[in-house]
Amino acid sequence: MNPIILVTIVVFFIISYKFIQVHRNKEVSKHNKILGWWLYSLSIIGLMGVNVLL
């Protein structure tokens, strides 16, 4: 298996885990949750772009 794909899978799981932690936290404000969605979406799009380009 391509090492870039393996790294992408690991990074995807780490990013998803951290996003779920922030999203489940009741003390996080609504604005920060929206910012979390934006950052999560951009990181996933970036991972897909790297895989397409390489």
Short mmCIF file of C-alpha atoms in Angstrom, two decimals:
data_model
loop_
_atom_site.label_atom_id
_atom_site.label_comp_id
_atom_site.label_asym_id
_atom_site.label_seq_id
_atom_site.Cartn_x
_atom_site.Cartn_y
_atom_site.Cartn_z
CA MET A 1 0.00 0.00 0.00
CA ASN A 2 1.19 3.48 -0.79
CA PRO A 3 2.74 5.18 2.29
CA ILE A 4 1.02 8.46 1.47
CA ILE A 5 -2.38 6.78 1.69
CA LEU A 6 -1.45 5.21 5.03
CA VAL A 7 -0.36 8.58 6.42
CA THR A 8 -3.57 10.13 5.12
CA ILE A 9 -5.69 7.51 6.87
CA VAL A 10 -3.86 8.05 10.17
CA VAL A 11 -4.17 11.84 9.89
CA PHE A 12 -7.87 11.50 9.04
CA PHE A 13 -8.51 9.46 12.18
CA ILE A 14 -6.55 11.88 14.38
CA ILE A 15 -8.35 14.92 12.97
CA SER A 16 -11.74 13.21 13.29
CA TYR A 17 -11.02 12.16 16.89
CA LYS A 18 -10.04 15.69 17.91
CA PHE A 19 -13.05 17.17 16.11
CA ILE A 20 -15.42 14.82 17.92
CA GLN A 21 -13.81 15.73 21.26
CA VAL A 22 -14.40 19.44 20.65
CA HIS A 23 -17.91 18.91 19.31
CA ARG A 24 -19.02 16.84 22.32
CA ASN A 25 -17.62 19.30 24.87
CA LYS A 26 -20.52 21.22 26.41
CA GLU A 27 -18.33 24.16 27.50
CA VAL A 28 -17.29 25.08 23.95
CA SER A 29 -19.13 28.08 22.54
CA LYS A 30 -21.24 27.84 19.39
CA HIS A 31 -18.80 30.08 17.50
CA ASN A 32 -15.90 27.75 18.27
CA LYS A 33 -17.92 24.74 17.12
CA ILE A 34 -18.62 26.48 13.80
CA LEU A 35 -14.92 27.29 13.49
CA GLY A 36 -14.19 23.63 14.23
CA TRP A 37 -16.49 22.57 11.37
CA TRP A 38 -14.68 24.95 9.00
CA LEU A 39 -11.22 23.72 10.01
CA TYR A 40 -12.30 20.09 9.84
CA SER A 41 -13.79 20.58 6.38
CA LEU A 42 -10.71 22.40 5.09
CA SER A 43 -8.39 19.73 6.45
CA ILE A 44 -10.40 16.93 4.82
CA ILE A 45 -10.46 18.82 1.50
CA GLY A 46 -6.71 19.32 1.83
CA LEU A 47 -6.13 15.63 2.46
CA MET A 48 -8.19 14.72 -0.59
CA GLY A 49 -6.28 17.26 -2.68
CA VAL A 50 -2.92 15.84 -1.63
CA ASN A 51 -4.03 12.33 -2.50
CA VAL A 52 -5.34 13.41 -5.90
CA LEU A 53 -2.18 15.34 -6.75
CA LEU A 54 0.19 12.60 -5.63
#
